[in-house]
CSV table of C-alpha atoms in Angstrom, one decimal:
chain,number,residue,atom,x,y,z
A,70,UNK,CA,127.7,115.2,83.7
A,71,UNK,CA,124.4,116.6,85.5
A,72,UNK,CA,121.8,114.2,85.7
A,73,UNK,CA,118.9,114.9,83.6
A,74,UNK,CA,115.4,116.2,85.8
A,75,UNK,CA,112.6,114.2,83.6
A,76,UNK,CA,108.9,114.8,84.9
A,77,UNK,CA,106.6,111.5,84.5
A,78,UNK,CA,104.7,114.0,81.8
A,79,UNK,CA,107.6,115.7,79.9
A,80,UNK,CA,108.7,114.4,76.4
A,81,UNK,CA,110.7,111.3,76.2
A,82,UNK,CA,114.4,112.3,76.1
A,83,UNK,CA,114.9,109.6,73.6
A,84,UNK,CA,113.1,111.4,71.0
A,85,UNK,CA,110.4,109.3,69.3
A,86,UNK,CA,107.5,111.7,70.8
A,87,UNK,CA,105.8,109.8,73.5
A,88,UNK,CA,105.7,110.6,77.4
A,89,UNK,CA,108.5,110.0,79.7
A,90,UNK,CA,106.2,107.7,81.9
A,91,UNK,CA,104.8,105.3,79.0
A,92,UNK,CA,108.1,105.4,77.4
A,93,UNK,CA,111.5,105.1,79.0
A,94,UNK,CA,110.6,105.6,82.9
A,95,UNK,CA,110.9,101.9,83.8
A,96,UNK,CA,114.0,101.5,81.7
A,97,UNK,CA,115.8,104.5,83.6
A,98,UNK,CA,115.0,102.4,86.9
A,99,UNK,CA,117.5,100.0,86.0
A,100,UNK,CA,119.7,101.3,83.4
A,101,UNK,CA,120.3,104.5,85.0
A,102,UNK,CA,122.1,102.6,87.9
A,103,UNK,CA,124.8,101.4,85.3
A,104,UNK,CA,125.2,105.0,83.6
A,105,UNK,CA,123.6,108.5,84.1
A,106,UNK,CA,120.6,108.3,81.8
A,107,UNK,CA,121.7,111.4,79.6
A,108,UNK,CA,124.6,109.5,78.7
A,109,UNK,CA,122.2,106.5,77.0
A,110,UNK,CA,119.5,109.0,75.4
A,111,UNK,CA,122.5,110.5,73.7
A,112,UNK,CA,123.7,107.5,72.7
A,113,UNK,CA,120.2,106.7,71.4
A,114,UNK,CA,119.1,110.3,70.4
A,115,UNK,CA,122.7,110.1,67.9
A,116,UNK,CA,121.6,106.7,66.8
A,117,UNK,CA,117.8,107.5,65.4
A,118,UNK,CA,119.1,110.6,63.9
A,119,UNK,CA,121.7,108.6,61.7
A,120,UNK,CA,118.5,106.1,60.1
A,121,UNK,CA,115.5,107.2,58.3
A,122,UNK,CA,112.2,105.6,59.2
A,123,UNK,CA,108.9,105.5,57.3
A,124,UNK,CA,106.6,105.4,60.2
A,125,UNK,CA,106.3,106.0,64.1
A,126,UNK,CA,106.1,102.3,64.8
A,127,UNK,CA,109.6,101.7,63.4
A,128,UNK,CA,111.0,104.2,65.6
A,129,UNK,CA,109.5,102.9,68.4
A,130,UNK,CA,110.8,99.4,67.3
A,131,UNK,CA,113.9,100.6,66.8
A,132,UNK,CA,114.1,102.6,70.1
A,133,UNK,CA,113.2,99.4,72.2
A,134,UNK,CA,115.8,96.8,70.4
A,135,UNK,CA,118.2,99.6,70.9
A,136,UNK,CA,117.5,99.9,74.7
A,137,UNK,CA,117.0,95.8,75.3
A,138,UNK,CA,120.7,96.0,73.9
A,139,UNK,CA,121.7,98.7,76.4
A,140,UNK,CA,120.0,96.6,79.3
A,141,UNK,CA,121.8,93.2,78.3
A,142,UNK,CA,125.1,95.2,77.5
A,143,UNK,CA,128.1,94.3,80.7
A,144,UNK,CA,128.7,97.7,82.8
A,145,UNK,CA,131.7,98.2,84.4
A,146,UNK,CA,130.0,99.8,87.3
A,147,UNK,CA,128.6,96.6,87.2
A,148,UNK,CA,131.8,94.6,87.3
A,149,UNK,CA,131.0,92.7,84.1
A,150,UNK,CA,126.8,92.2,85.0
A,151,UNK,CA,124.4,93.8,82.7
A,152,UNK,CA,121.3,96.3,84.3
A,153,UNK,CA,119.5,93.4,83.4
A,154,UNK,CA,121.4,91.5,85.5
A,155,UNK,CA,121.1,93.8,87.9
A,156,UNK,CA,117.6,94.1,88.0
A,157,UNK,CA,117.6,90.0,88.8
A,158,UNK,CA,119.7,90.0,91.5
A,159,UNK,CA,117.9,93.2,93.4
A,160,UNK,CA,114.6,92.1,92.4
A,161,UNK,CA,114.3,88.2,92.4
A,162,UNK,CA,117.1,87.0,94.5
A,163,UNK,CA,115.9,83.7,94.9
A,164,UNK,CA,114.2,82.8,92.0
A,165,UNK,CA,117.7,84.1,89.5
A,166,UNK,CA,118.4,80.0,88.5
A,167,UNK,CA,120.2,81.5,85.1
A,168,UNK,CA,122.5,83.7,87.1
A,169,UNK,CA,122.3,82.6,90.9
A,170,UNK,CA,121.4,79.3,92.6
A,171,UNK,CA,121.0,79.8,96.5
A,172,UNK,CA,120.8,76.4,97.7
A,173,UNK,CA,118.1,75.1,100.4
A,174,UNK,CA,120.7,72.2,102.1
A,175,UNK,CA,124.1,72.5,102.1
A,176,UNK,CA,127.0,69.8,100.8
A,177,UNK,CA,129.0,70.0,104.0
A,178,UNK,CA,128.9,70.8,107.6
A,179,UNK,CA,128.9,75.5,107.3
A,180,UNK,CA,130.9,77.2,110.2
A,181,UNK,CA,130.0,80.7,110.9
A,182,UNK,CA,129.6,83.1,113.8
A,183,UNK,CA,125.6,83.4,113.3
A,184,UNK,CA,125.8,79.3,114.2
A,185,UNK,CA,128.4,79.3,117.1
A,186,UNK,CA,125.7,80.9,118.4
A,187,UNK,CA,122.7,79.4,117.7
A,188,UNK,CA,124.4,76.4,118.8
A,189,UNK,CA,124.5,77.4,122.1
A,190,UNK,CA,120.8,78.3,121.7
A,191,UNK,CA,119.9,75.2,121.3
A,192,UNK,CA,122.1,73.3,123.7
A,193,UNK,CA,120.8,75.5,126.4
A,194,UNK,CA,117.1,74.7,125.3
A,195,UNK,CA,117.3,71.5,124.8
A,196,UNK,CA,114.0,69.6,125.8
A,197,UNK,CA,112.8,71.3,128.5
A,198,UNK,CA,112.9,74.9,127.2
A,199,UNK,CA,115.2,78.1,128.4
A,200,UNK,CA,112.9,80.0,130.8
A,201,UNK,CA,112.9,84.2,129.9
A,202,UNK,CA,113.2,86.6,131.7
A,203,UNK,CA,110.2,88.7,132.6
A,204,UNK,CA,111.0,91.3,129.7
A,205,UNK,CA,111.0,88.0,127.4
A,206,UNK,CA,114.8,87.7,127.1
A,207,UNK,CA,117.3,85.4,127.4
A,208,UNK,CA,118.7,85.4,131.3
A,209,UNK,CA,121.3,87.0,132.0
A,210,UNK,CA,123.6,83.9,133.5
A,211,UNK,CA,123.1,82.1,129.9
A,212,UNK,CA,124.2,85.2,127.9
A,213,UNK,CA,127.1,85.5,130.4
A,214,UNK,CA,128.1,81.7,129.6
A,215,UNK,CA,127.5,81.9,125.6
A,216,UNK,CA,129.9,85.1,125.6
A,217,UNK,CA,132.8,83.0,127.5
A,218,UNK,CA,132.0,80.1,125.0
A,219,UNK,CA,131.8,82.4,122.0
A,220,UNK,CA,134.7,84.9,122.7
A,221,UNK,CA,137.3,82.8,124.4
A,222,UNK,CA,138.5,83.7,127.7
A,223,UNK,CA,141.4,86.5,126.6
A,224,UNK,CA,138.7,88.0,124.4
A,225,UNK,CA,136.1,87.5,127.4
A,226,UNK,CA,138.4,89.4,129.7
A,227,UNK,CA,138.7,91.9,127.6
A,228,UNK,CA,135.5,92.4,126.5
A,229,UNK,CA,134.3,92.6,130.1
A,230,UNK,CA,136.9,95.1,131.3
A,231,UNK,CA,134.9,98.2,129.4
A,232,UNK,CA,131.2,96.7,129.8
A,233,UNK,CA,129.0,94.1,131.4
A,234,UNK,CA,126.6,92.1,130.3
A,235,UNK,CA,123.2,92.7,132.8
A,236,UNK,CA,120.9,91.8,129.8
A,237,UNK,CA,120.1,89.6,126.4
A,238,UNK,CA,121.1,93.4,124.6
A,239,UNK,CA,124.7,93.6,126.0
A,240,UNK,CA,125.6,91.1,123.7
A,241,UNK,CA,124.6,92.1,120.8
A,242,UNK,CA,125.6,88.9,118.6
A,243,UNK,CA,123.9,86.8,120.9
A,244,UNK,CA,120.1,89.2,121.0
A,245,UNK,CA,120.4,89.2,117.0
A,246,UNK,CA,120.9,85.4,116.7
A,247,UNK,CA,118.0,84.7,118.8
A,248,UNK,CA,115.9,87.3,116.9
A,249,UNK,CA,116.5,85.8,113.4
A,250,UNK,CA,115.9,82.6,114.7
A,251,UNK,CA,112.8,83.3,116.0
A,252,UNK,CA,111.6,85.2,112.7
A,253,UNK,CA,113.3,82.0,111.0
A,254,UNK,CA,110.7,79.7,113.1
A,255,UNK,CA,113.4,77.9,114.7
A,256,UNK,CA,112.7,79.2,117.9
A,257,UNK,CA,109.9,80.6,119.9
A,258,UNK,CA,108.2,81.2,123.8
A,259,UNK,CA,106.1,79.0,125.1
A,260,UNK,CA,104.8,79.9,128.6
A,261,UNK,CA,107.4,81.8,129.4
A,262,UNK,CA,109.9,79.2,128.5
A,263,UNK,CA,112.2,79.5,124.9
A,264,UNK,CA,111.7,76.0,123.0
A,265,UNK,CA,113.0,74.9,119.7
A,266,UNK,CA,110.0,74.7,116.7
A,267,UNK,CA,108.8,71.7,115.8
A,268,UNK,CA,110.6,72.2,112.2
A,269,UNK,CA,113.8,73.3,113.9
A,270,UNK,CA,114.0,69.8,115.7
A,271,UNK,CA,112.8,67.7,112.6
A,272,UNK,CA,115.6,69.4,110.9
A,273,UNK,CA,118.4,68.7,113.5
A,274,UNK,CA,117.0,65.3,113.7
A,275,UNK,CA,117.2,65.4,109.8
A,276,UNK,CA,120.2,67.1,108.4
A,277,UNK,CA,121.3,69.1,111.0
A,278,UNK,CA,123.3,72.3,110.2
A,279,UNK,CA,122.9,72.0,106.8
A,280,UNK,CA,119.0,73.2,106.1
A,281,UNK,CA,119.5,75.3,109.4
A,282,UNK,CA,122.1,77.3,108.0
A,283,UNK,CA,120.6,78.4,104.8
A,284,UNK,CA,117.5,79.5,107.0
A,285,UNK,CA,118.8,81.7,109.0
A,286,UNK,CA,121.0,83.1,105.8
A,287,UNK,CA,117.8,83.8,104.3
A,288,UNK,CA,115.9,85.2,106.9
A,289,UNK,CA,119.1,87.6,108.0
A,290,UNK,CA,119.2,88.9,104.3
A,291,UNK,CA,115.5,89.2,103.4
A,292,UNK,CA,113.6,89.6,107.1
A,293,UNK,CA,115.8,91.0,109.6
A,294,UNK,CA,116.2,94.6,109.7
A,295,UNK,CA,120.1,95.8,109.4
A,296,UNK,CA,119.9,99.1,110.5
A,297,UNK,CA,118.5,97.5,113.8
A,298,UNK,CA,122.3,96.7,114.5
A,299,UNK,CA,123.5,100.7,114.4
A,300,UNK,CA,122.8,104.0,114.6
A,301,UNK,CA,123.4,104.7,111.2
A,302,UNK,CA,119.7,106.6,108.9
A,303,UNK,CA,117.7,103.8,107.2
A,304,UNK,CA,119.3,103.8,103.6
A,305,UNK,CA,117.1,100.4,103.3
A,306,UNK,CA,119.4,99.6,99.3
A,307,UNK,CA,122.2,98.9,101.3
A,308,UNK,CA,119.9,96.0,102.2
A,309,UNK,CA,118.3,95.6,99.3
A,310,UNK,CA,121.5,94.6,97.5
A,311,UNK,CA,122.9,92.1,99.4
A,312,UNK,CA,123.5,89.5,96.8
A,313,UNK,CA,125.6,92.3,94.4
A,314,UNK,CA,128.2,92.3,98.0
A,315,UNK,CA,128.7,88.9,97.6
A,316,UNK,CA,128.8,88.7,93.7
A,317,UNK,CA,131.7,91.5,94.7
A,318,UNK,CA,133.5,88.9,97.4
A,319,UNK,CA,132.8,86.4,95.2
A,320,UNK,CA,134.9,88.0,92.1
A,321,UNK,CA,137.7,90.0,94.0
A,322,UNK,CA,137.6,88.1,97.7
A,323,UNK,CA,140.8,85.6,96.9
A,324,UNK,CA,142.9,88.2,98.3
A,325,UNK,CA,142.7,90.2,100.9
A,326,UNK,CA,141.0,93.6,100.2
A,327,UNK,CA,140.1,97.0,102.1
A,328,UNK,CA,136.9,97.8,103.0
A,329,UNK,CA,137.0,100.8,100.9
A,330,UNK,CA,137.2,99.1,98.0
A,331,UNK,CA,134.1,97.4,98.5
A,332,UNK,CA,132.4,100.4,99.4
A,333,UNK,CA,133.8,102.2,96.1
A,334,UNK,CA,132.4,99.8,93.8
A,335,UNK,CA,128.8,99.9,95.5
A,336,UNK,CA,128.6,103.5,95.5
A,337,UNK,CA,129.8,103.2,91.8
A,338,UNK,CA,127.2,101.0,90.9
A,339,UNK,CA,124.6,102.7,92.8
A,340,UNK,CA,125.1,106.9,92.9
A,341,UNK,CA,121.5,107.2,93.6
A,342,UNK,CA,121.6,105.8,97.4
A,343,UNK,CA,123.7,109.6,98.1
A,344,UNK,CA,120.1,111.1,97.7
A,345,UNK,CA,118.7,108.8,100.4
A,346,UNK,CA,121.1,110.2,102.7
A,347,UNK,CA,121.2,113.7,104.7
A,348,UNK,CA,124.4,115.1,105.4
A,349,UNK,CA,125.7,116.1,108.8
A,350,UNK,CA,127.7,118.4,110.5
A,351,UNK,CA,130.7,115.4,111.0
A,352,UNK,CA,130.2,113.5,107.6
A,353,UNK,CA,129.3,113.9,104.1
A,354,UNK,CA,126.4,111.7,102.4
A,355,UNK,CA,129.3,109.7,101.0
A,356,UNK,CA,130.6,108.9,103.8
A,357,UNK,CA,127.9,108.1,106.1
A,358,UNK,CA,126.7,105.7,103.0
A,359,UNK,CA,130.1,104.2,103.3
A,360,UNK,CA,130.6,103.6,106.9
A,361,UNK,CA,126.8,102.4,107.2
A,362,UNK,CA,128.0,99.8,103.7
A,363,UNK,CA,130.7,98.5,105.5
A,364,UNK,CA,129.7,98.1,108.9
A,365,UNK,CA,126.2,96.3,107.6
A,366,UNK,CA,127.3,94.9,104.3
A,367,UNK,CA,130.7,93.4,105.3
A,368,UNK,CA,131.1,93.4,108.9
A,369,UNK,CA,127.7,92.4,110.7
A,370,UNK,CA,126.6,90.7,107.1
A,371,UNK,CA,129.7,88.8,105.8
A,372,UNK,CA,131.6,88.5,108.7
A,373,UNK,CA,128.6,87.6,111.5
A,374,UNK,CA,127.4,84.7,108.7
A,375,UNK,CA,130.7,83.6,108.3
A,376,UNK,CA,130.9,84.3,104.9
A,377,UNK,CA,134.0,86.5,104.5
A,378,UNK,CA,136.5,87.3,107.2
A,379,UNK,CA,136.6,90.8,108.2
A,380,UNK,CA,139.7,92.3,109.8
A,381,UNK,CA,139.9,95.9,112.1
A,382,UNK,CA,142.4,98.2,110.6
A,383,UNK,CA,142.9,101.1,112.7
A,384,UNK,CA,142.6,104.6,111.3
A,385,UNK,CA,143.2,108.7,112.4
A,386,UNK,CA,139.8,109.1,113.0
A,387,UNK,CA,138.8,108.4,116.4
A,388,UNK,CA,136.1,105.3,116.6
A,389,UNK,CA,136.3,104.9,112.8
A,390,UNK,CA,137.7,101.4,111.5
A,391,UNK,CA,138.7,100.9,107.9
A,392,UNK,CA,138.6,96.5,107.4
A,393,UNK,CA,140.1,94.3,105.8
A,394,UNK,CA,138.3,91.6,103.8
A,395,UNK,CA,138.6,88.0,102.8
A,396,UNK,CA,135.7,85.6,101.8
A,397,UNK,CA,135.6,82.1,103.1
A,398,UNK,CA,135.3,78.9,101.4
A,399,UNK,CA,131.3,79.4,103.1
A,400,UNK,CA,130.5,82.0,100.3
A,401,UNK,CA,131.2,79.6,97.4
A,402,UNK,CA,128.6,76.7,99.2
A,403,UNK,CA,125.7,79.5,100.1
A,404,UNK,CA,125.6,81.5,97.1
A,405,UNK,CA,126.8,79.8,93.6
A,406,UNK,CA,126.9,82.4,90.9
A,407,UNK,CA,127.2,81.2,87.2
């Protein structure tokens, strides 16, 4: 069914005579992720024409229960959360208690990419600082070192047989864990020097791991730009919704599941991200919303914070991976949904 085209100034679909913008407006917002609006105004349109009011403020009090009802009802697009629910999660990720508690200190020690690396960080720090280079990177003998300790040596090998690493940028994990940090506050440059924050070292003196970790989750989901990691257009929901990819991986990540089925049930839930996107001459907005979703969302998201492991699974196309996807006993510490 076509979406409806509703002007901020053209009567209300729902029928009870008032504006679109001082009636339903903010309710399409959120409801209309969960179901093409048409489909609800008919729903409520057929419901006001089967009651008989006396006045305009009974079908305007009608008209709002009906839609709070809508807006607390479970969506399948949804997988079993309400647009209310919705809304939360998008809007107020960290302040959701009824639905989501994201906790500020761990119960036990986390292991993920993201902190392999930061590990290093800090071990090659320590107390008297990591001098830069004169672009302000790391040097080039350190990020050499981390991507042996990191990789392994078969993997090291490998990795070095098609590229080098001549600067902080060839290793890509390495440059983003250093620039979350630093927008985290645990890190920063001091006359030319890298040094650990003062709150970075009273929490290693402290808790260790276990505030650190959080942090960085944080600041990776809600600071850090994604996109920054690909070429892929802006498409900043993909973002924006990062608790809704784990509330995914936290229902269905037991077992091992394809990356397209992940990227099914956000484009489900979201059909409105397509019209963010401009098509090309080698991809359709679907797809490039799916291949963006699944390199961002699951790969460089799930996998780099250790949250889910994330699996290659070659395909016909030619530089195109389809994944396979598993969350980790991580997800169920960072992120406790009720």
């Amino acid at each position: 069914m076509a979406k409806m085209n509703i002007g901020r100034n053209d009567p209300c679909p729902c029928g009870i005579g008032k504006k679109y913008k001082k009636c339903c407006l903010d309710m399409d917002k959120t409801v209309a992720t969960a179901e093409p609006i048409d489909a609800v105004f008919s729903e409520l349109r057929q419901a006001l024409g089967q009651k008989e009011f006396d006045s305009q403020e009974e079908v305007q009090a009608f008209a709002d229960s009906f839609m709070q009802r809508a807006n607390q009802a479970p969506s399948d697009d949804f997988h079993g959360l309400s647009p209310e629910q919705m809304e939360s999660l998008l809007s107020f990720p960290y302040d959701s208690p009824p639905l989501v508690l994201l906790p500020e200190k761990l119960d036990s020690l986390p292991e993920a990419p993201i902190l392999t690396l930061f590990n290093l960080l800090v071990e090659a720090i320590g107390e008297k600082g990591l001098k830069s280079t004169a672009k302000g990177n790391l040097p080039r003998q350190f990020c050499r070192d981390a991507a042996l300790a990191f990789m392994g040596d078969e993997e090291f090998a490998d990795f070095m047989s098609y590229r080098s690493i001549n600067k902080e940028d060839d290793f890509s994990d390495l440059h983003i864990t250093r620039l979350v940090a630093a927008m985290a506050g645990l890190i920063r440059k001091y006359k030319g020097r890298f040094i650990l924050s003062r709150d970075c070292r009273r929490l290693l003196s402290k808790t260790g791991l276990f505030e650190i970790y959080p942090c960085l989750f944080r600041t990776y989901a809600e600071k850090f730009n994604w996109g920054y990691r690909d070429g892929y257009q802006e498409i900043p929901f993909v973002q924006h919704s990062f608790l809704f990819t784990l509330y995914l991986l936290n229902r269905y990540g037991d077992d091992w599941q394809s990356s397209v089925y992940y990227e099914d049930c956000f484009l489900r839930a979201f059909p409105m991200v397509l019209n963010e996107v401009e098509g090309s001459p080698y991809s359709t907005p679907e797809q490039e919303v799916s291949r963006c979703y699944r390199l961002r969302c699951l790969v460089n998201f799930a996998g780099f914070l250790g949250l889910a492991k994330v699996e290659k699974v070659a395909t016909d196309i030619t530089y195109i991976y389809d994944y396979r996807v598993q969350k980790l006993p991580l997800l169920d510490k960072v992120v406790l949904f009720r």
